[in-house]
CSV table of C-alpha atoms in Angstrom, one decimal:
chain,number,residue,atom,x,y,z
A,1,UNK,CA,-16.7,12.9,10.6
A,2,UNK,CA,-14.8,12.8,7.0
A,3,UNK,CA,-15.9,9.5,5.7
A,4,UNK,CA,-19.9,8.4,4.7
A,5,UNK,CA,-19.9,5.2,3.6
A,6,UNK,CA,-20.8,3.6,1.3
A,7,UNK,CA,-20.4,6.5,-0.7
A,8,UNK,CA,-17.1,8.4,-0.2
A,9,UNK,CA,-16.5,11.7,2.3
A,10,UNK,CA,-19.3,14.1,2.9
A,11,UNK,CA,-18.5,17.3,1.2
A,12,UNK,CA,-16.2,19.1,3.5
A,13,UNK,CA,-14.4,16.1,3.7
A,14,UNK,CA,-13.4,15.7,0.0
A,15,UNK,CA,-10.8,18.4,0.2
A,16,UNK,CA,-8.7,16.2,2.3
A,17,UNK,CA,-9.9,12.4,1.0
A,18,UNK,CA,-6.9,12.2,-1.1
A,19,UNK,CA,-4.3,13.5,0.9
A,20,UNK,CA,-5.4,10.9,4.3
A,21,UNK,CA,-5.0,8.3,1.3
A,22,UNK,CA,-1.6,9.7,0.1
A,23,UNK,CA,-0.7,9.3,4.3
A,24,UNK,CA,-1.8,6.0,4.8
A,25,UNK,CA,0.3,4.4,1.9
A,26,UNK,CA,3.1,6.8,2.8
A,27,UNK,CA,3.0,4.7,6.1
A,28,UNK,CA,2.5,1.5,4.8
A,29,UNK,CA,5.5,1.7,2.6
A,30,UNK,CA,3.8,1.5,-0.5
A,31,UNK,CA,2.6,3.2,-3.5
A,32,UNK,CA,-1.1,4.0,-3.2
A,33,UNK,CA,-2.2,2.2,-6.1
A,34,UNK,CA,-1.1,-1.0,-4.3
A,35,UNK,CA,-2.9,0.4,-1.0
A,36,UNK,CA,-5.7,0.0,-3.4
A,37,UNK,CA,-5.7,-3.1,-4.4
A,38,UNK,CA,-3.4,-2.7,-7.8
A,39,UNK,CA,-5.6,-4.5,-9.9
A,40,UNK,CA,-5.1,-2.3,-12.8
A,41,UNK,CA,-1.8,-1.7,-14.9
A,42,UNK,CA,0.6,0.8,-14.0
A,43,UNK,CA,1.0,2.0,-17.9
A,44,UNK,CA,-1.9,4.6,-17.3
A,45,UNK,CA,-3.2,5.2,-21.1
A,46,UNK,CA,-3.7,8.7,-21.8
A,47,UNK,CA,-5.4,11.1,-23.9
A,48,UNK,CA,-5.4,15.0,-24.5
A,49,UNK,CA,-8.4,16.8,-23.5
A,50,UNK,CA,-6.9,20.7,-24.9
A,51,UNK,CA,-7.9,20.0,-28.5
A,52,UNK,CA,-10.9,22.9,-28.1
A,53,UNK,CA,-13.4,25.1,-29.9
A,54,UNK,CA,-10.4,27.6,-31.1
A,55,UNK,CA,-11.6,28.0,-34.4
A,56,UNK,CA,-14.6,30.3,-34.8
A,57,UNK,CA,-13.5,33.1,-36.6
A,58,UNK,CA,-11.3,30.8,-38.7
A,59,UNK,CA,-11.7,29.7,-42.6
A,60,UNK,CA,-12.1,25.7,-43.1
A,61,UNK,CA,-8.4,25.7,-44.5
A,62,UNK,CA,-7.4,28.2,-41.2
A,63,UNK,CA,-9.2,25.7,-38.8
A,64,UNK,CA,-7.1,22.3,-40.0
A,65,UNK,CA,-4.0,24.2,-39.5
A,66,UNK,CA,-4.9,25.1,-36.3
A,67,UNK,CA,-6.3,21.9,-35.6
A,68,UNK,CA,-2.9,20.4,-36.9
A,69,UNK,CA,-1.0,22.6,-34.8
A,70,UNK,CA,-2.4,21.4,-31.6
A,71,UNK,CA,-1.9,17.8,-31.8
A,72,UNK,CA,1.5,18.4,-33.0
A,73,UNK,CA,1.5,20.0,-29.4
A,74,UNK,CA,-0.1,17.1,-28.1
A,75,UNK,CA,2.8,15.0,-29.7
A,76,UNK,CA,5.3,16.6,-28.6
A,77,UNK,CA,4.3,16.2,-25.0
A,78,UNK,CA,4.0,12.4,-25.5
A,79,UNK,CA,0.4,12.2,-25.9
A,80,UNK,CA,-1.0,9.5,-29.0
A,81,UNK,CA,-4.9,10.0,-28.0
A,82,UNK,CA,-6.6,13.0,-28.5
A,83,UNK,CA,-10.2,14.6,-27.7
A,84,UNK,CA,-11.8,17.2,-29.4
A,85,UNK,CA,-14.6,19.7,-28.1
A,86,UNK,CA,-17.3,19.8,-30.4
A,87,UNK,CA,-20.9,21.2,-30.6
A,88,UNK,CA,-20.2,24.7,-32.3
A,89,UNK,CA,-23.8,24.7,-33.5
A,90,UNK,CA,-25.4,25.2,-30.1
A,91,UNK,CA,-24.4,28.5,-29.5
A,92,UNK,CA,-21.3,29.6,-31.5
A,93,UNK,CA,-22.1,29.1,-35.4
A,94,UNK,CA,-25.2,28.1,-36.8
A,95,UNK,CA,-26.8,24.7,-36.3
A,96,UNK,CA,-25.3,23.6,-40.2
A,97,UNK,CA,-22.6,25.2,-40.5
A,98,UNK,CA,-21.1,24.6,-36.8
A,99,UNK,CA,-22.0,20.6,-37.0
A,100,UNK,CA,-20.2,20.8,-40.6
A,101,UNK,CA,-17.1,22.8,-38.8
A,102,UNK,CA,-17.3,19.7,-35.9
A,103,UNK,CA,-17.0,17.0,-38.9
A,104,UNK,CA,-14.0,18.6,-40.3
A,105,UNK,CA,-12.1,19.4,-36.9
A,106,UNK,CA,-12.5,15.5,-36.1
A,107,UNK,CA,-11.8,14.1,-39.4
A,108,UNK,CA,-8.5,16.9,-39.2
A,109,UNK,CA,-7.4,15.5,-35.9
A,110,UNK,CA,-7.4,11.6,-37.2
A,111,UNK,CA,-5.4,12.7,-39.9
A,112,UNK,CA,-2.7,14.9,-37.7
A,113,UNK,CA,-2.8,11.9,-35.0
A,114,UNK,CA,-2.7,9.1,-37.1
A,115,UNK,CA,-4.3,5.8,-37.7
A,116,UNK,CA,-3.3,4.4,-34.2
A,117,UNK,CA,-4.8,7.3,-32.1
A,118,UNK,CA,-7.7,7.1,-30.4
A,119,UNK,CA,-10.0,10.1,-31.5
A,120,UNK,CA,-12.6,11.3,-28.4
A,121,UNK,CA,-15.4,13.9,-29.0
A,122,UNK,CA,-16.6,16.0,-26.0
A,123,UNK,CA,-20.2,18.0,-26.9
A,124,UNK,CA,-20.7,19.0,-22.9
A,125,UNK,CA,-24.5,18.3,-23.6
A,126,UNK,CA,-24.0,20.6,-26.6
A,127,UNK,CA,-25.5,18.4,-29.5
A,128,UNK,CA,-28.8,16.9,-30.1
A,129,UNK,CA,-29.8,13.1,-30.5
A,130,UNK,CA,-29.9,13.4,-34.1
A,131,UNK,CA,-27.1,15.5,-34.6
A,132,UNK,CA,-25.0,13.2,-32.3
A,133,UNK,CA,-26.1,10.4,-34.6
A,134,UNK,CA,-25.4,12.9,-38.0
A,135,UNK,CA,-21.5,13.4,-36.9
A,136,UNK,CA,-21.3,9.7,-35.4
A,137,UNK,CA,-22.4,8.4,-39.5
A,138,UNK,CA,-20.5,11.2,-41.3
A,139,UNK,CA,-17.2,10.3,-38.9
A,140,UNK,CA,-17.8,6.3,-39.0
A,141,UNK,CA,-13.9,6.1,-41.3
A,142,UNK,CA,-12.4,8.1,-38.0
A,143,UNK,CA,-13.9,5.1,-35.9
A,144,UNK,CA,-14.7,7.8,-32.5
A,145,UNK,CA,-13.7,5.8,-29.8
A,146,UNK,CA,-15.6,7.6,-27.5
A,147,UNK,CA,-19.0,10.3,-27.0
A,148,UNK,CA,-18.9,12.4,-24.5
A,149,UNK,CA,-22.3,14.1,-23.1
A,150,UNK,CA,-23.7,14.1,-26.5
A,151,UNK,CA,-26.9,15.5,-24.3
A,152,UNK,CA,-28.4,16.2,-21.0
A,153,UNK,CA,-28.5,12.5,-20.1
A,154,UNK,CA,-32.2,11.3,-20.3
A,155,UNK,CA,-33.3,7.4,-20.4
A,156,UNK,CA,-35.4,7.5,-23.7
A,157,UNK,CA,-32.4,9.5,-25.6
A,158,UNK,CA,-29.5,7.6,-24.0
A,159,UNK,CA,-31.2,3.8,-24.6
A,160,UNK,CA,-31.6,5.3,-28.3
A,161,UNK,CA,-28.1,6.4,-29.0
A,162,UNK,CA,-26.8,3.1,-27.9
A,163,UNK,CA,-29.2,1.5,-29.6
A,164,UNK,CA,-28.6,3.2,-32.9
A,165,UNK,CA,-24.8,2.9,-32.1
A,166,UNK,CA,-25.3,-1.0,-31.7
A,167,UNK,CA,-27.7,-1.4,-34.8
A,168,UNK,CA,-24.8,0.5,-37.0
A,169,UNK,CA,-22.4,-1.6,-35.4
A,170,UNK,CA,-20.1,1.0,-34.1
A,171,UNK,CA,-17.7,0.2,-31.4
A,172,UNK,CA,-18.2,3.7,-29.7
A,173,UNK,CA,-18.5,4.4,-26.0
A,174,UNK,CA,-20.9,6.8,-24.1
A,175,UNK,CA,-19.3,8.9,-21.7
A,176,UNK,CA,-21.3,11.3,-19.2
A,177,UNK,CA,-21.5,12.0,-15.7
A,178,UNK,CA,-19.4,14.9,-15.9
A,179,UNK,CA,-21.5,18.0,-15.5
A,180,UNK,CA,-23.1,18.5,-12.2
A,181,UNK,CA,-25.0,15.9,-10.7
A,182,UNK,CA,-26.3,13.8,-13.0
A,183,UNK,CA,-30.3,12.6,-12.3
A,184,UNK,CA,-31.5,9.6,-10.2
A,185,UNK,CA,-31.5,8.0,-13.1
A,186,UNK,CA,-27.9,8.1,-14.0
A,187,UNK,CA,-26.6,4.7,-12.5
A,188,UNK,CA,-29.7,2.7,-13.8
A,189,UNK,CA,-28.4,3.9,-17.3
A,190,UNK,CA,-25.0,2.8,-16.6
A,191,UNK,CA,-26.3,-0.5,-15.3
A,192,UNK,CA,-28.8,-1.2,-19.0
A,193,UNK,CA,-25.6,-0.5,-21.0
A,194,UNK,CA,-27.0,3.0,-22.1
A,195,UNK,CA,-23.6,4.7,-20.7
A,196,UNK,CA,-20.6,3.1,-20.8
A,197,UNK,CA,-18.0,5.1,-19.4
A,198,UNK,CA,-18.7,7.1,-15.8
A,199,UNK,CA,-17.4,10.5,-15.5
A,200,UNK,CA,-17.7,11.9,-12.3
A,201,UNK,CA,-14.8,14.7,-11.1
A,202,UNK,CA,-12.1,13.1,-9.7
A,203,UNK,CA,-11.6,16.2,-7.3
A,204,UNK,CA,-15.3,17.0,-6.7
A,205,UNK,CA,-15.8,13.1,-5.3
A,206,UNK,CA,-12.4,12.5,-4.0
A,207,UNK,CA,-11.3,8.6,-3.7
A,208,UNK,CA,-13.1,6.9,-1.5
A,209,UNK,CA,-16.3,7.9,-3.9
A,210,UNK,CA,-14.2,6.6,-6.5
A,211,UNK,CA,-13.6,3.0,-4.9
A,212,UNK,CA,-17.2,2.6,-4.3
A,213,UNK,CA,-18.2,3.3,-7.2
A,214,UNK,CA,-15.8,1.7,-9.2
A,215,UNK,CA,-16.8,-1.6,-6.6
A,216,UNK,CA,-20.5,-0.6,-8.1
A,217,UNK,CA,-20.3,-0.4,-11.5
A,218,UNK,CA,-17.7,-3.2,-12.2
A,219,UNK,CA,-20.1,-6.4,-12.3
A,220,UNK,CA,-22.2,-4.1,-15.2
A,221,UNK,CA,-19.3,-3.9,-17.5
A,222,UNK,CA,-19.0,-0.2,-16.7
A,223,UNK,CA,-15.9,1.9,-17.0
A,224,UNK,CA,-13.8,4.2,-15.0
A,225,UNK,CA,-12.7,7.7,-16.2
A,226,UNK,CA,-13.6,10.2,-14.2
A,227,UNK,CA,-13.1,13.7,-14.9
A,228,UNK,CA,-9.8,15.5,-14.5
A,229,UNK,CA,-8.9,19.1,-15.5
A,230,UNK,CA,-7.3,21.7,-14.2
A,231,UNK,CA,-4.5,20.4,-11.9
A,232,UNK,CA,-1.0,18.5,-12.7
A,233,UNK,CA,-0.9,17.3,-9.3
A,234,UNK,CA,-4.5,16.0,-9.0
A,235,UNK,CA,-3.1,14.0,-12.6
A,236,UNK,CA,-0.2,12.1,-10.4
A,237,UNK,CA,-3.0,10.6,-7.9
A,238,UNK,CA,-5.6,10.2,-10.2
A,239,UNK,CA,-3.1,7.5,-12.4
A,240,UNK,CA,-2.6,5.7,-9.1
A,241,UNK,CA,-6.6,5.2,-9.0
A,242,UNK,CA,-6.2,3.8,-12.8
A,243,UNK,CA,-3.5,1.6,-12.1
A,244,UNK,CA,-5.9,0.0,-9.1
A,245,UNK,CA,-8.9,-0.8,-10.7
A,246,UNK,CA,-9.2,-3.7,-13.7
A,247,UNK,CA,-11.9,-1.7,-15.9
A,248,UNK,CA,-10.8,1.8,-16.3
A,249,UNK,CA,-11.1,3.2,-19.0
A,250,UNK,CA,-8.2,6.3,-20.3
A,251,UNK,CA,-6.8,9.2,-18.2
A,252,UNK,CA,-8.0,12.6,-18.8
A,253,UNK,CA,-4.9,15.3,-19.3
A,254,UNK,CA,-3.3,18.1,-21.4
A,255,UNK,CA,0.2,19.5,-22.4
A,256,UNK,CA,1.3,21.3,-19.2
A,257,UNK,CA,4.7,22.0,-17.0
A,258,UNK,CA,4.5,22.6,-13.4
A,259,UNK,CA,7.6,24.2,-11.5
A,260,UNK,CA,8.5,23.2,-8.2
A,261,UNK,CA,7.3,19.8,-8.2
A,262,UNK,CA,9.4,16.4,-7.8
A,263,UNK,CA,8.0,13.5,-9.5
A,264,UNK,CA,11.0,11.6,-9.4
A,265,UNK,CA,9.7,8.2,-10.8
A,266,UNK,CA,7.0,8.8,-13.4
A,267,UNK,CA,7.8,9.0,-17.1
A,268,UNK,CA,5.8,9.0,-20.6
A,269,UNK,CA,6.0,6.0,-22.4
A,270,UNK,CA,4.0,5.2,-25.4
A,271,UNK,CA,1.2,7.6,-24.9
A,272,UNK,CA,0.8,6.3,-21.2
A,273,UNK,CA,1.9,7.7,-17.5
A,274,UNK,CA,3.9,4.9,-16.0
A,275,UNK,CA,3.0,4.6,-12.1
A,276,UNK,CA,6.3,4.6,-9.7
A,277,UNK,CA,6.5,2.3,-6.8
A,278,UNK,CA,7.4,5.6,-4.9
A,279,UNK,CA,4.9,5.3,-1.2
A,280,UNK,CA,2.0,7.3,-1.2
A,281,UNK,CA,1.4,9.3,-4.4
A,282,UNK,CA,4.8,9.3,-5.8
A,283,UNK,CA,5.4,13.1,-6.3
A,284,UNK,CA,6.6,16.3,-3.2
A,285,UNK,CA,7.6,20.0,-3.7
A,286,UNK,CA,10.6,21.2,-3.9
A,287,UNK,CA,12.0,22.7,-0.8
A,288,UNK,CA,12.6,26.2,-1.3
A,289,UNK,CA,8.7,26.1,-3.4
A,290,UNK,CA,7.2,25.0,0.1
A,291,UNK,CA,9.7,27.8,1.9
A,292,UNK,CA,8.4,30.9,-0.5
A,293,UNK,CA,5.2,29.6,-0.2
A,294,UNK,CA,4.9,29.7,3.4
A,295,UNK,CA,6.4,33.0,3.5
A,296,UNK,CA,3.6,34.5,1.2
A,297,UNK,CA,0.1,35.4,2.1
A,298,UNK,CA,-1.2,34.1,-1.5
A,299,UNK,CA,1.3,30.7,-1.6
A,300,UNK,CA,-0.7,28.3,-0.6
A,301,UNK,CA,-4.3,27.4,0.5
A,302,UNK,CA,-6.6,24.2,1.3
A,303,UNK,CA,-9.4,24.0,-0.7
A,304,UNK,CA,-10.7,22.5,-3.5
């Protein structure tokens, strides 16, 4: 009743997926990733996904301070790779002045992060074709590592962005797949080489989704990466799915503390999440968390 394959759980299945996966390897022995096949390495490379539009009413000298500021944050946590929220121009500043304001937050961040960072940019559809193109040529000495949703995805724009990024002979990727269901065309595009990194929510798709596609897009030269905000937990099992599969790509995550939760195991080393060999997902609550939380109406609650 949970499971549809191929294809993953149907949607009221999703919100337990993960946690019948956690079960099984917990009694199997074994850390999930090896449930799954452990094809990947267990030094999960991360990057830092908070570096956002937090700038607007800022001077260009305010804004690299800032800017400065958070991937000192970012550093601090551990993190080396960093990716920055751009498109300011579609709605916040004016189409010059806010693609101008995206240039200097990027070329700010390579500078704060350092030479070996990998620098990300993230335009949640918020950029145009040419404008992707403008801040890819005005930003070819940061050497972007990756673009993320630099439009609605669309075959004639995405086979043109690639194109133009092959012709300059930049080693960026495309990354999309993020934002709502992406069009029948999506996987066809991932297939030509138009998008090179799929993004699909970790959360929203659960696992078994995750394996199939992974299955899918692997003979294509397609990457792994899927999309993963908003929970510490969910950034324990996702780094099991990294560690499983051969072609993923880096781990979405952000500076962040959690009481209550045991993750006896895992550790930052080098800018990466190293996988335990704890069973199951490799992390539990504390007892007196799961106690109080019982005891409250608003503790805790299955969902998604």
């Amino acid at each position: 009743d949970v499971f549809q394959l191929p294809g993953g759980s149907n949607e009221a299945g999703t919100a337990i997926d993960l946690p019948l996966w956690d079960l099984g390897a917990k009694l199997s022995g074994q850390p999930l990733y090896k449930l799954l096949g452990a094809r990947g390495s267990r030094a999960v490379e991360l990057y830092d996904g908070s570096v956002y539009i937090d700038d607007l009413d800022a001077s260009d000298e305010e804004a690299v301070e800032i800017f400065r500021e958070e991937v000192k944050t970012g550093h601090d946590y551990g993190y080396k790779n960093f990716k920055i929220k751009i498109g300011r121009g579609a709605r916040w500043m004016p189409v010059t002045e806010g693609t101008d304001r995206d240039v200097l937050v990027i070329h700010s961040v390579r500078e704060a992060a350092g030479e070996e960072a990998k620098i990300l940019v993230d335009a949640n559809n918020g950029t145009t074709l040419n404008i992707a193109k403008d801040i890819l040529d005005r930003c070819e000495d940061v050497g972007i590592y990756w673009f993320e949703e630099p439009f609605p995805e669309d075959g004639a724009f995405n086979e043109d962005f690639k194109q133009f990024i092959i012709e300059k002979g930049y080693d960026t990727l495309v990354a999309d797949g993020e934002s709502g269901p992406p069009p029948p065309s999506y996987f066809d595009m991932v297939k030509r080489g138009w998008i090179d990194v799929v993004q699909h929510d970790f959360r929203a798709k659960g696992l078994t989704w995750w394996r199939e596609t992974a299955a899918m897009i692997e003979p294509w030269g397609g990457q792994c990466a899927p999309h993963c905000w908003g929970s510490l937990i969910e950034r324990y099992a996702h780094a099991h799915f990294a560690a499983s599969v051969p072609h993923f790509s880096l781990q979405e995550a952000a500076p962040a503390d959690m009481p209550g939760v045991v993750l006896d195991g895992w550790a930052m080393q080098d800018g990466c999440l190293m996988v335990p060999d704890t069973p199951g997902t490799g992390f539990d609550l504390e007892a007196d968390v799961i106690e109080e939380g019982v005891k409250r109406e608003d503790g805790f609650r299955v969902g998604q």
